[in-house]
Amino acid sequence: MSSLYIILGSSVLAVLLAGYFAQIYLPPPKPKVVGIDLGTTFSCVGMYHAVTGNVSVLTTQDGHKCIPSVVAILNDRILVGYEALAQAEHNPSNTLYDAKRFIGRTFSKEEIEKAQKQYSFKLKSDKFGMVSFSVVVNGSERLITPQEVGSIIIRELKQTAERNLSAPVNRAVMSVPAEFDDKQRNFTIKAGALTGLEILRVINEPTAAAMAYGLHTKSDIHNVLVVDLGGGTLDVSLLNVQGGMFLTQAMAGNNRLGGQDFNQRLLDYIRSRIKEKFKKTLVDKEDLQVLRMQVEEAKINLTYDRSAMISMQLHSFGDIDLKELISREVFEKINSDLFLKVLEPIVTVLQATELTPDEVDEIVLVGGSTRIPKVISLIADHMKKKPNTNIDPELAVVTGVSVQAGILGGMWPLTVSAVELPTRVRKIHVH
Ligand SMILES: *[C@@H]1O[C@H](CO)[C@@H](O)[C@H](O)[C@H]1NC(C)=O
Ligand SMILES: *[C@@H]1O[C@H](CO)[C@@H](O)[C@H](O)[C@H]1NC(C)=O
Ligand SMILES: *[C@@H]1O[C@H](CO)[C@@H](O)[C@H](O)[C@H]1NC(C)=O
Ligand SMILES: *[C@@H]1O[C@H](CO)[C@@H](O)[C@H](O)[C@H]1NC(C)=O
Ligand SMILES: *[C@@H]1O[C@H](CO)[C@@H](O)[C@H](O)[C@H]1NC(C)=O
């Protein structure tokens, strides 16, 4: 018996030593599992690097870190990302977006009728209420399922990773909204499987964002507030972390609040200024389209600058020059009630978990609209604590999902595990 132990013992030692020397002398192994953030509006892919512990979010062929979650079905080919977006205006009925809202869900007739008004492509439901998109290819109708749209986006991300690694990629971890039920998770996995990827795990987006900041590795952190403010929706989650285990304690959100509402306020304000200056209402579609783009740019500039300048020619007013200076104060004033609404679901999750702001250890921000300085300061004031802002809020989820991919791929120095416990809590809607 004892000799068996010696053999066992020495073989264990040999493995340990081999591992030790490998770590010192061998080049770091290439990532084998990638992390995919299949978002409603943007999607990205990343990977975790052994030794440095860095995550890189991969750049697609056209030089972007994330691609729009848009797919266009043409007669002779399928476009995805920026290419699909660029032709959307000329091909509205065959350009599909927002597919994530439909994946793995059933809808009532009324819900479909209501949703149809928002979209330029045709929705069709089967007898169970599952929605497909009806497009016309070579003159005949073709039905595309939401998971097929997802798979076209995932395939593009998979190819991006394969180009980067010069090797096939077969395994991935994906993120999903915390509120997704089992069926929605299954259909997300199906979307991955359609591209030949084995989806090792799906994790909740708020959990991924917390992992991006390494909060699963810190023993003194227990309560994490994740605030996700995107283009059109606000989602707030309260997570409990214990020894690398995540449990969602409460979720609340507002499906009608986001960056596009702030843009609309700015657009309305500038139109009222135009009316004052020129005594005419701006209604021309093309002028308004240019103004919308200027408004989006001004909003982004106001994150870093104290003021932005709207500058364009109003063709419908006989090529008059419009110049309008927007200060950050004006932007904050016209949006003040909307910005305050960001606090509502935060209050709701604190009430649901019976936590006071000072019992929350960390605040994590997700989504482009959390870059707005006033949004950050309102959250900080309410919570009496500065939110984490080191990671680009639009890359927090893909970063965390890539860390999880690194853990599942057995990449050192990731020795800690991270597990998500299933939760029974439901999202509370705040309007
Ligand atoms: C990787 O992380 C290290 C710190 O851990 C940092 O110094 C280095 O610049 C990072 N490298 C890349 C390529 O991001
Ligand atoms: C549409 O027709 C073209 C030309 O006949 C053909 O090459 C293409 O494969 C067809 N597209 C589909 C989706 O069937
Ligand atoms: C892979 O991605 C990393 C991080 O974005 C980049 O630095 C590197 O140049 C890429 N390599 C290739 C071969 O594309
Ligand atoms: C999801 O997939 C798992 C594994 O394939 C299966 O056991 C489960 O019944 C599915 N759940 C739903 C709701 O589709
Ligand atoms: C935003 O900033 C850029 C770079 O400073 C500038 O070129 C652009 O004109 C600005 N746009 C607006 C609308 O303020």
Short mmCIF file of C-alpha atoms and ligand atoms in Angstrom, two decimals:
data_model
loop_
_atom_site.label_atom_id
_atom_site.label_comp_id
_atom_site.label_asym_id
_atom_site.label_seq_id
_atom_site.Cartn_x
_atom_site.Cartn_y
_atom_site.Cartn_z
CA MET A 1 0.00 0.00 0.00
CA SER A 2 2.62 2.44 1.04
CA SER A 3 4.50 2.07 -2.24
CA LEU A 4 1.29 2.84 -4.09
CA TYR A 5 1.05 6.06 -2.11
CA ILE A 6 4.63 6.85 -2.97
CA ILE A 7 3.95 6.29 -6.67
CA LEU A 8 0.79 8.32 -6.46
CA GLY A 9 2.55 10.99 -4.46
CA SER A 10 5.46 11.27 -6.82
CA SER A 11 3.23 11.38 -9.88
CA VAL A 12 1.24 14.19 -8.30
CA LEU A 13 4.50 15.95 -7.57
CA ALA A 14 5.64 15.39 -11.18
CA VAL A 15 2.42 16.93 -12.48
CA LEU A 16 2.79 19.88 -10.13
CA LEU A 17 6.40 20.41 -11.14
CA ALA A 18 5.55 20.10 -14.82
CA GLY A 19 2.84 22.70 -14.32
CA TYR A 20 5.28 24.93 -12.49
CA PHE A 21 7.95 24.74 -15.19
CA ALA A 22 5.33 25.10 -17.89
CA GLN A 23 4.21 28.33 -16.29
CA ILE A 24 7.74 29.65 -16.25
CA TYR A 25 9.12 28.47 -19.57
CA LEU A 26 6.32 27.80 -22.02
CA PRO A 27 4.53 30.48 -24.00
CA PRO A 28 1.10 31.13 -22.50
CA PRO A 29 -1.59 28.86 -23.93
CA LYS A 30 -3.95 30.41 -26.43
CA PRO A 31 -7.49 31.03 -25.24
CA LYS A 32 -9.76 28.12 -26.17
CA VAL A 33 -13.08 29.43 -24.92
CA VAL A 34 -14.38 32.85 -25.95
CA GLY A 35 -16.88 35.12 -24.22
CA ILE A 36 -19.84 36.40 -26.24
CA ASP A 37 -22.14 39.28 -25.34
CA LEU A 38 -25.12 38.93 -27.70
CA GLY A 39 -26.78 42.25 -27.01
CA THR A 40 -30.09 43.74 -28.15
CA THR A 41 -28.36 46.57 -29.99
CA PHE A 42 -24.63 45.65 -30.01
CA SER A 43 -22.73 42.37 -29.75
CA CYS A 44 -19.08 41.72 -28.89
CA VAL A 45 -16.61 38.89 -28.40
CA GLY A 46 -13.66 38.73 -26.03
CA MET A 47 -11.07 36.40 -24.61
CA TYR A 48 -9.10 35.99 -21.47
CA HIS A 49 -5.30 35.77 -21.60
CA ALA A 50 -3.39 33.47 -19.31
CA VAL A 51 -0.46 34.93 -17.31
CA THR A 52 -1.39 38.62 -17.68
CA GLY A 53 -5.00 37.98 -16.74
CA ASN A 54 -6.04 40.57 -19.32
CA VAL A 55 -9.20 40.38 -21.35
CA SER A 56 -9.15 41.63 -24.90
CA VAL A 57 -12.31 42.57 -26.69
CA LEU A 58 -11.65 41.66 -30.31
CA THR A 59 -11.79 44.09 -33.16
CA THR A 60 -13.84 43.04 -36.17
CA GLN A 61 -12.54 43.25 -39.74
CA ASP A 62 -14.00 46.71 -40.19
CA GLY A 63 -12.20 47.99 -37.11
CA HIS A 64 -14.97 48.06 -34.49
CA LYS A 65 -14.99 46.49 -31.04
CA CYS A 66 -18.67 45.68 -31.10
CA ILE A 67 -21.01 45.19 -34.04
CA PRO A 68 -24.63 46.33 -34.28
CA SER A 69 -26.97 43.38 -33.71
CA VAL A 70 -28.44 43.91 -37.17
CA VAL A 71 -28.79 41.37 -39.97
CA ALA A 72 -29.94 42.00 -43.55
CA ILE A 73 -31.22 39.19 -45.74
CA LEU A 74 -30.50 39.93 -49.40
CA ASN A 75 -31.14 37.75 -52.44
CA ASP A 76 -27.54 36.78 -52.90
CA ARG A 77 -26.03 37.20 -49.44
CA ILE A 78 -26.53 38.02 -45.80
CA LEU A 79 -25.09 41.16 -44.23
CA VAL A 80 -24.37 41.62 -40.56
CA GLY A 81 -23.31 44.44 -38.26
CA TYR A 82 -22.32 47.82 -39.70
CA GLU A 83 -22.81 46.59 -43.28
CA ALA A 84 -26.38 45.62 -42.48
CA LEU A 85 -26.98 48.89 -40.64
CA ALA A 86 -25.63 50.99 -43.52
CA GLN A 87 -28.26 49.69 -45.96
CA ALA A 88 -31.13 49.53 -43.44
CA GLU A 89 -32.84 52.68 -44.70
CA HIS A 90 -33.05 51.37 -48.28
CA ASN A 91 -34.09 47.86 -47.30
CA PRO A 92 -36.25 48.24 -44.18
CA SER A 93 -38.40 45.12 -44.61
CA ASN A 94 -35.44 42.74 -44.91
CA THR A 95 -33.23 44.34 -42.23
CA LEU A 96 -33.72 42.60 -38.89
CA TYR A 97 -32.80 44.01 -35.48
CA ASP A 98 -33.93 43.62 -31.85
CA ALA A 99 -34.17 39.84 -32.42
CA LYS A 100 -33.13 39.29 -28.80
CA ARG A 101 -36.47 40.68 -27.65
CA PHE A 102 -38.21 37.77 -29.41
CA ILE A 103 -35.89 34.86 -28.66
CA GLY A 104 -37.43 31.87 -26.83
CA ARG A 105 -40.61 33.75 -25.94
CA THR A 106 -44.27 33.45 -26.73
CA PHE A 107 -46.50 36.44 -27.43
CA SER A 108 -50.23 37.00 -27.45
CA LYS A 109 -51.93 38.27 -30.63
CA GLU A 110 -52.33 41.73 -29.07
CA GLU A 111 -48.68 41.88 -28.06
CA ILE A 112 -47.60 41.00 -31.60
CA GLU A 113 -49.91 43.62 -33.11
CA LYS A 114 -48.48 46.22 -30.76
CA ALA A 115 -44.88 45.17 -31.45
CA GLN A 116 -45.51 45.18 -35.22
CA LYS A 117 -46.12 48.96 -35.11
CA GLN A 118 -42.55 49.49 -33.88
CA TYR A 119 -40.82 47.48 -36.59
CA SER A 120 -40.24 47.96 -40.29
CA PHE A 121 -39.98 44.19 -40.86
CA LYS A 122 -42.87 41.75 -40.70
CA LEU A 123 -43.53 39.62 -37.63
CA LYS A 124 -45.28 36.27 -37.93
CA SER A 125 -46.23 34.00 -35.10
CA ASP A 126 -46.82 30.26 -35.06
CA LYS A 127 -49.68 28.56 -33.21
CA PHE A 128 -47.70 28.67 -29.94
CA GLY A 129 -47.14 32.43 -30.22
CA MET A 130 -43.45 32.19 -31.09
CA VAL A 131 -42.39 34.94 -33.46
CA SER A 132 -40.43 34.68 -36.71
CA PHE A 133 -39.46 37.44 -39.13
CA SER A 134 -40.95 37.28 -42.59
CA VAL A 135 -38.61 38.49 -45.33
CA VAL A 136 -38.81 38.30 -49.10
CA VAL A 137 -35.94 36.57 -50.88
CA ASN A 138 -35.95 36.23 -54.68
CA GLY A 139 -39.61 37.17 -54.68
CA SER A 140 -40.79 34.56 -52.21
CA GLU A 141 -41.40 34.69 -48.49
CA ARG A 142 -38.88 33.20 -46.08
CA LEU A 143 -39.28 32.93 -42.33
CA ILE A 144 -36.23 33.64 -40.18
CA THR A 145 -36.35 32.77 -36.48
CA PRO A 146 -34.87 35.04 -33.79
CA GLN A 147 -32.30 32.36 -32.97
CA GLU A 148 -31.24 32.27 -36.64
CA VAL A 149 -30.67 36.03 -36.53
CA GLY A 150 -28.69 35.48 -33.32
CA SER A 151 -26.64 32.76 -34.99
CA ILE A 152 -25.72 35.03 -37.92
CA ILE A 153 -24.38 37.59 -35.43
CA ILE A 154 -22.61 34.92 -33.36
CA ARG A 155 -21.02 33.44 -36.50
CA GLU A 156 -19.52 36.83 -37.32
CA LEU A 157 -18.09 37.06 -33.78
CA LYS A 158 -16.81 33.47 -33.92
CA GLN A 159 -15.02 34.25 -37.19
CA THR A 160 -13.55 37.39 -35.62
CA ALA A 161 -12.09 35.25 -32.82
CA GLU A 162 -10.84 32.61 -35.28
CA ARG A 163 -9.10 35.23 -37.40
CA ASN A 164 -7.45 36.62 -34.27
CA LEU A 165 -6.28 33.22 -32.99
CA SER A 166 -5.61 31.69 -36.42
CA ALA A 167 -7.34 28.61 -35.05
CA PRO A 168 -10.87 27.23 -34.90
CA VAL A 169 -13.01 28.25 -31.94
CA ASN A 170 -15.47 25.64 -30.75
CA ARG A 171 -16.51 26.70 -27.28
CA ALA A 172 -17.98 29.84 -25.77
CA VAL A 173 -19.68 31.31 -22.75
CA MET A 174 -22.58 33.68 -23.40
CA SER A 175 -24.36 36.30 -21.35
CA VAL A 176 -28.12 36.75 -21.12
CA PRO A 177 -30.36 39.27 -19.33
CA ALA A 178 -30.93 38.24 -15.70
CA GLU A 179 -34.66 38.07 -16.34
CA PHE A 180 -34.35 35.41 -19.10
CA ASP A 181 -36.21 32.21 -18.19
CA ASP A 182 -35.00 28.67 -19.00
CA LYS A 183 -36.59 28.68 -22.41
CA GLN A 184 -34.99 31.98 -23.43
CA ARG A 185 -31.64 30.65 -22.18
CA ASN A 186 -32.12 27.45 -24.17
CA PHE A 187 -32.88 29.33 -27.36
CA THR A 188 -29.82 31.52 -26.83
CA ILE A 189 -27.75 28.33 -26.53
CA LYS A 190 -29.44 27.10 -29.74
CA ALA A 191 -28.38 30.26 -31.54
CA GLY A 192 -24.79 29.45 -30.56
CA ALA A 193 -25.18 25.79 -31.49
CA LEU A 194 -26.37 26.76 -35.00
CA THR A 195 -22.84 28.11 -35.60
CA GLY A 196 -21.20 24.92 -34.34
CA LEU A 197 -20.24 26.45 -31.00
CA GLU A 198 -20.65 24.52 -27.81
CA ILE A 199 -22.02 26.96 -25.25
CA LEU A 200 -20.45 25.83 -21.99
CA ARG A 201 -22.52 28.17 -19.85
CA VAL A 202 -24.77 31.18 -19.97
CA ILE A 203 -24.35 33.77 -17.23
CA ASN A 204 -26.44 36.78 -16.31
CA GLU A 205 -25.31 40.12 -17.69
CA PRO A 206 -25.13 41.82 -14.24
CA THR A 207 -23.04 38.93 -12.90
CA ALA A 208 -20.71 39.24 -15.89
CA ALA A 209 -20.32 42.97 -15.25
CA ALA A 210 -19.46 42.32 -11.60
CA MET A 211 -16.91 39.71 -12.68
CA ALA A 212 -15.32 42.20 -15.07
CA TYR A 213 -14.32 44.12 -11.93
CA GLY A 214 -13.08 40.92 -10.25
CA LEU A 215 -15.73 41.17 -7.53
CA HIS A 216 -15.98 37.34 -7.38
CA THR A 217 -12.42 37.24 -6.02
CA LYS A 218 -12.83 39.72 -3.16
CA SER A 219 -13.82 38.23 0.17
CA ASP A 220 -14.93 41.52 1.72
CA ILE A 221 -17.53 42.27 -0.94
CA HIS A 222 -21.04 40.92 -0.53
CA ASN A 223 -23.64 43.25 -1.96
CA VAL A 224 -23.21 44.57 -5.48
CA LEU A 225 -25.56 46.98 -7.24
CA VAL A 226 -25.47 46.77 -11.04
CA VAL A 227 -27.05 49.63 -12.99
CA ASP A 228 -27.49 49.04 -16.73
CA LEU A 229 -28.74 52.07 -18.68
CA GLY A 230 -28.75 51.48 -22.42
CA GLY A 231 -30.40 53.07 -25.43
CA GLY A 232 -33.95 52.30 -24.42
CA THR A 233 -34.04 50.37 -21.17
CA LEU A 234 -32.87 50.61 -17.57
CA ASP A 235 -32.14 47.48 -15.55
CA VAL A 236 -30.99 47.40 -11.95
CA SER A 237 -29.93 44.24 -10.11
CA LEU A 238 -28.80 43.61 -6.59
CA LEU A 239 -26.37 40.68 -6.40
CA ASN A 240 -25.08 38.88 -3.38
CA VAL A 241 -21.58 37.42 -3.73
CA GLN A 242 -20.17 34.84 -1.33
CA GLY A 243 -16.97 32.94 -2.10
CA GLY A 244 -17.33 33.26 -5.85
CA MET A 245 -21.03 32.40 -5.78
CA PHE A 246 -23.48 34.91 -7.18
CA LEU A 247 -27.12 35.13 -6.26
CA THR A 248 -29.48 37.72 -7.73
CA GLN A 249 -31.44 39.13 -4.78
CA ALA A 250 -33.64 41.62 -6.62
CA MET A 251 -34.22 43.08 -10.08
CA ALA A 252 -36.10 46.19 -11.11
CA GLY A 253 -36.23 48.16 -14.31
CA ASN A 254 -37.88 50.62 -16.61
CA ASN A 255 -38.36 49.44 -20.21
CA ARG A 256 -39.01 52.98 -21.39
CA LEU A 257 -35.97 54.89 -20.26
CA GLY A 258 -32.63 55.25 -21.98
CA GLY A 259 -30.30 57.23 -24.19
CA GLN A 260 -32.84 57.74 -26.95
CA ASP A 261 -35.12 59.62 -24.52
CA PHE A 262 -32.27 62.02 -23.69
CA ASN A 263 -31.66 62.52 -27.41
CA GLN A 264 -35.35 63.23 -27.99
CA ARG A 265 -35.34 65.92 -25.29
CA LEU A 266 -32.30 67.57 -26.88
CA LEU A 267 -33.90 67.36 -30.33
CA ASP A 268 -37.12 68.95 -29.05
CA TYR A 269 -35.11 71.70 -27.35
CA ILE A 270 -33.17 72.54 -30.53
CA ARG A 271 -36.34 72.53 -32.61
CA SER A 272 -37.85 75.02 -30.17
CA ARG A 273 -34.72 77.20 -30.49
CA ILE A 274 -35.01 77.00 -34.30
CA LYS A 275 -38.63 78.11 -34.03
CA GLU A 276 -37.61 81.09 -31.88
CA LYS A 277 -34.78 82.09 -34.21
CA PHE A 278 -36.38 81.54 -37.61
CA LYS A 279 -40.11 81.70 -36.73
CA LYS A 280 -40.62 78.40 -38.55
CA THR A 281 -40.98 74.79 -37.48
CA LEU A 282 -38.42 72.31 -38.77
CA VAL A 283 -40.28 69.38 -40.32
CA ASP A 284 -38.10 68.39 -43.28
CA LYS A 285 -37.18 64.71 -42.96
CA GLU A 286 -33.64 65.01 -44.27
CA ASP A 287 -32.80 68.07 -42.14
CA LEU A 288 -34.21 66.27 -39.12
CA GLN A 289 -32.10 63.21 -39.88
CA VAL A 290 -28.91 65.34 -39.95
CA LEU A 291 -30.02 67.07 -36.76
CA ARG A 292 -30.58 63.71 -35.05
CA MET A 293 -27.02 62.69 -35.84
CA GLN A 294 -25.72 66.04 -34.53
CA VAL A 295 -27.75 65.57 -31.36
CA GLU A 296 -26.26 62.11 -30.74
CA GLU A 297 -22.76 63.53 -31.29
CA ALA A 298 -23.46 66.50 -28.99
CA LYS A 299 -24.69 64.16 -26.23
CA ILE A 300 -21.51 62.10 -26.47
CA ASN A 301 -19.30 65.24 -26.52
CA LEU A 302 -21.08 66.59 -23.42
CA THR A 303 -19.79 63.58 -21.49
CA TYR A 304 -16.26 64.95 -21.79
CA ASP A 305 -16.74 68.64 -22.69
CA ARG A 306 -18.63 71.41 -20.91
CA SER A 307 -20.36 72.34 -24.14
CA ALA A 308 -21.13 71.08 -27.63
CA MET A 309 -21.93 72.90 -30.85
CA ILE A 310 -24.77 71.88 -33.13
CA SER A 311 -23.70 73.09 -36.53
CA MET A 312 -25.53 72.34 -39.80
CA GLN A 313 -27.19 73.83 -42.84
CA LEU A 314 -30.96 73.83 -42.86
CA HIS A 315 -31.68 72.98 -46.50
CA SER A 316 -35.42 73.27 -46.07
CA PHE A 317 -34.93 76.86 -44.83
CA GLY A 318 -32.95 77.85 -47.95
CA ASP A 319 -29.52 76.68 -46.74
CA ILE A 320 -29.48 78.81 -43.58
CA ASP A 321 -26.60 78.04 -41.19
CA LEU A 322 -27.70 76.77 -37.81
CA LYS A 323 -25.27 77.14 -34.95
CA GLU A 324 -26.46 76.35 -31.46
CA LEU A 325 -24.22 76.03 -28.43
CA ILE A 326 -25.42 73.48 -25.90
CA SER A 327 -23.92 73.67 -22.43
CA ARG A 328 -23.82 70.65 -20.17
CA GLU A 329 -26.09 72.59 -17.76
CA VAL A 330 -28.78 72.95 -20.42
CA PHE A 331 -28.53 69.25 -21.30
CA GLU A 332 -28.91 68.34 -17.62
CA LYS A 333 -31.78 70.75 -17.11
CA ILE A 334 -33.91 69.52 -20.01
CA ASN A 335 -33.35 65.93 -18.86
CA SER A 336 -33.47 66.46 -15.09
CA ASP A 337 -36.73 64.55 -14.49
CA LEU A 338 -35.54 61.63 -16.66
CA PHE A 339 -32.19 61.42 -14.91
CA LEU A 340 -33.97 61.30 -11.54
CA LYS A 341 -36.00 58.34 -12.80
CA VAL A 342 -32.77 56.33 -12.91
CA LEU A 343 -32.91 56.26 -9.11
CA GLU A 344 -36.40 54.70 -8.94
CA PRO A 345 -35.44 51.05 -9.59
CA ILE A 346 -32.40 51.52 -7.35
CA VAL A 347 -34.72 52.48 -4.51
CA THR A 348 -36.96 49.53 -5.42
CA VAL A 349 -34.19 46.89 -5.22
CA LEU A 350 -32.92 48.34 -1.93
CA GLN A 351 -36.44 48.13 -0.49
CA ALA A 352 -36.92 44.58 -1.81
CA THR A 353 -33.67 43.42 -0.19
CA GLU A 354 -34.09 45.59 2.93
CA LEU A 355 -30.62 47.01 2.42
CA THR A 356 -29.51 50.55 3.16
CA PRO A 357 -27.21 52.30 0.66
CA ASP A 358 -24.20 51.91 2.97
CA GLU A 359 -24.69 48.13 3.03
CA VAL A 360 -24.00 48.02 -0.71
CA ASP A 361 -20.27 47.37 -1.15
CA GLU A 362 -19.80 48.07 -4.85
CA ILE A 363 -21.68 49.74 -7.69
CA VAL A 364 -21.08 48.57 -11.25
CA LEU A 365 -22.20 50.54 -14.30
CA VAL A 366 -23.22 49.00 -17.61
CA GLY A 367 -24.47 50.59 -20.85
CA GLY A 368 -23.39 53.69 -22.76
CA SER A 369 -25.79 56.05 -21.00
CA THR A 370 -24.07 55.47 -17.64
CA ARG A 371 -21.22 57.60 -19.01
CA ILE A 372 -23.35 60.72 -18.52
CA PRO A 373 -21.67 62.63 -15.64
CA LYS A 374 -25.01 63.67 -14.09
CA VAL A 375 -26.24 60.06 -14.04
CA ILE A 376 -23.04 58.98 -12.27
CA SER A 377 -23.23 61.79 -9.72
CA LEU A 378 -26.91 61.16 -8.96
CA ILE A 379 -26.18 57.49 -8.29
CA ALA A 380 -23.08 58.36 -6.23
CA ASP A 381 -25.02 60.89 -4.13
CA HIS A 382 -27.89 58.50 -3.51
CA MET A 383 -25.63 55.58 -2.60
CA LYS A 384 -23.02 57.76 -0.83
CA LYS A 385 -20.42 55.82 -2.78
CA LYS A 386 -18.57 56.21 -6.07
CA PRO A 387 -19.57 53.70 -8.78
CA ASN A 388 -16.83 51.72 -10.57
CA THR A 389 -16.05 53.44 -13.84
CA ASN A 390 -12.68 51.97 -14.85
CA ILE A 391 -14.11 49.67 -17.48
CA ASP A 392 -15.94 51.03 -20.52
CA PRO A 393 -19.60 50.40 -19.51
CA GLU A 394 -20.35 49.08 -22.99
CA LEU A 395 -17.60 46.46 -22.63
CA ALA A 396 -18.22 45.44 -19.00
CA VAL A 397 -20.47 42.49 -19.90
CA VAL A 398 -18.22 41.06 -22.63
CA THR A 399 -15.21 41.52 -20.34
CA GLY A 400 -16.86 39.56 -17.52
CA VAL A 401 -18.19 36.85 -19.78
CA SER A 402 -14.65 36.43 -21.12
CA VAL A 403 -13.33 36.07 -17.56
CA GLN A 404 -15.89 33.31 -17.03
CA ALA A 405 -14.75 31.74 -20.32
CA GLY A 406 -11.17 31.85 -19.00
CA ILE A 407 -12.22 30.10 -15.79
CA LEU A 408 -14.05 27.36 -17.69
CA GLY A 409 -11.12 27.03 -20.09
CA GLY A 410 -8.86 26.40 -17.10
CA MET A 411 -6.63 29.39 -17.75
CA TRP A 412 -4.22 30.27 -14.97
CA PRO A 413 -3.84 32.46 -12.94
CA LEU A 414 -7.61 32.09 -12.58
CA THR A 415 -7.73 29.79 -9.59
CA VAL A 416 -10.97 31.07 -8.13
CA SER A 417 -14.23 29.75 -9.45
CA ALA A 418 -17.41 31.64 -10.10
CA VAL A 419 -20.82 30.06 -10.00
CA GLU A 420 -24.23 31.55 -10.37
CA LEU A 421 -27.08 30.17 -8.30
CA PRO A 422 -30.52 30.05 -9.90
CA THR A 423 -32.82 32.72 -8.57
CA ARG A 424 -36.56 32.83 -8.14
CA VAL A 425 -36.87 36.61 -7.94
CA ARG A 426 -38.87 38.38 -10.64
CA LYS A 427 -38.14 41.72 -12.18
CA ILE A 428 -40.18 44.59 -10.79
CA HIS A 429 -41.25 47.09 -13.45
CA VAL A 430 -41.03 50.76 -12.55
CA HIS A 431 -42.51 53.37 -14.87
C1 LIG B 1 -2.04 43.39 -19.42
O1 LIG B 1 -2.16 43.64 -18.04
C2 LIG B 1 -1.02 44.25 -17.47
C3 LIG B 1 -1.28 44.38 -15.99
O2 LIG B 1 -1.75 43.16 -15.48
C4 LIG B 1 -0.77 45.61 -18.12
O3 LIG B 1 0.36 46.20 -17.57
C5 LIG B 1 -0.60 45.40 -19.61
O4 LIG B 1 -0.47 46.64 -20.26
C6 LIG B 1 -1.77 44.65 -20.20
N1 LIG B 1 -1.48 44.34 -21.59
C7 LIG B 1 -2.35 44.55 -22.57
C8 LIG B 1 -1.91 44.14 -23.93
O5 LIG B 1 -3.44 45.06 -22.38
C1 LIG B 2 -31.71 34.01 -55.33
O1 LIG B 2 -31.43 33.89 -56.73
C2 LIG B 2 -30.07 33.94 -57.06
C3 LIG B 2 -29.95 33.94 -58.58
O2 LIG B 2 -30.75 32.94 -59.13
C4 LIG B 2 -29.34 32.78 -56.42
O3 LIG B 2 -27.96 32.85 -56.72
C5 LIG B 2 -29.53 32.85 -54.93
O4 LIG B 2 -28.93 31.74 -54.30
C6 LIG B 2 -31.00 32.91 -54.55
N1 LIG B 2 -31.09 33.17 -53.14
C7 LIG B 2 -31.65 32.35 -52.25
C8 LIG B 2 -31.60 32.77 -50.82
O5 LIG B 2 -32.21 31.34 -52.58
C1 LIG B 3 -5.96 39.90 -31.61
O1 LIG B 3 -6.59 40.84 -30.74
C2 LIG B 3 -5.70 41.59 -29.94
C3 LIG B 3 -6.51 42.43 -28.98
O2 LIG B 3 -7.46 43.23 -29.64
C4 LIG B 3 -4.81 42.44 -30.84
O3 LIG B 3 -3.89 43.16 -30.06
C5 LIG B 3 -4.08 41.53 -31.80
O4 LIG B 3 -3.33 42.29 -32.71
C6 LIG B 3 -5.05 40.64 -32.57
N1 LIG B 3 -4.31 39.71 -33.39
C7 LIG B 3 -4.62 39.41 -34.65
C8 LIG B 3 -3.74 38.42 -35.33
O5 LIG B 3 -5.58 39.92 -35.22
C1 LIG B 4 -33.83 23.69 -21.53
O1 LIG B 4 -32.84 22.73 -21.94
C2 LIG B 4 -32.58 21.74 -20.97
C3 LIG B 4 -31.42 20.90 -21.45
O2 LIG B 4 -31.51 20.62 -22.81
C4 LIG B 4 -33.87 20.93 -20.74
O3 LIG B 4 -33.64 19.93 -19.78
C5 LIG B 4 -34.98 21.88 -20.30
O4 LIG B 4 -36.19 21.15 -20.19
C6 LIG B 4 -35.15 23.03 -21.26
N1 LIG B 4 -36.10 23.97 -20.67
C7 LIG B 4 -36.98 24.67 -21.37
C8 LIG B 4 -37.92 25.51 -20.59
O5 LIG B 4 -37.02 24.65 -22.58
C1 LIG B 5 -17.84 66.84 -30.96
O1 LIG B 5 -16.45 66.89 -30.74
C2 LIG B 5 -15.66 66.75 -31.93
C3 LIG B 5 -14.21 66.65 -31.52
O2 LIG B 5 -13.87 67.67 -30.62
C4 LIG B 5 -15.96 67.90 -32.87
O3 LIG B 5 -15.21 67.75 -34.06
C5 LIG B 5 -17.43 67.92 -33.19
O4 LIG B 5 -17.75 69.03 -33.99
C6 LIG B 5 -18.27 67.97 -31.92
N1 LIG B 5 -19.67 67.86 -32.26
C7 LIG B 5 -20.65 68.44 -31.59
C8 LIG B 5 -22.04 68.26 -32.11
O5 LIG B 5 -20.46 69.10 -30.58
#
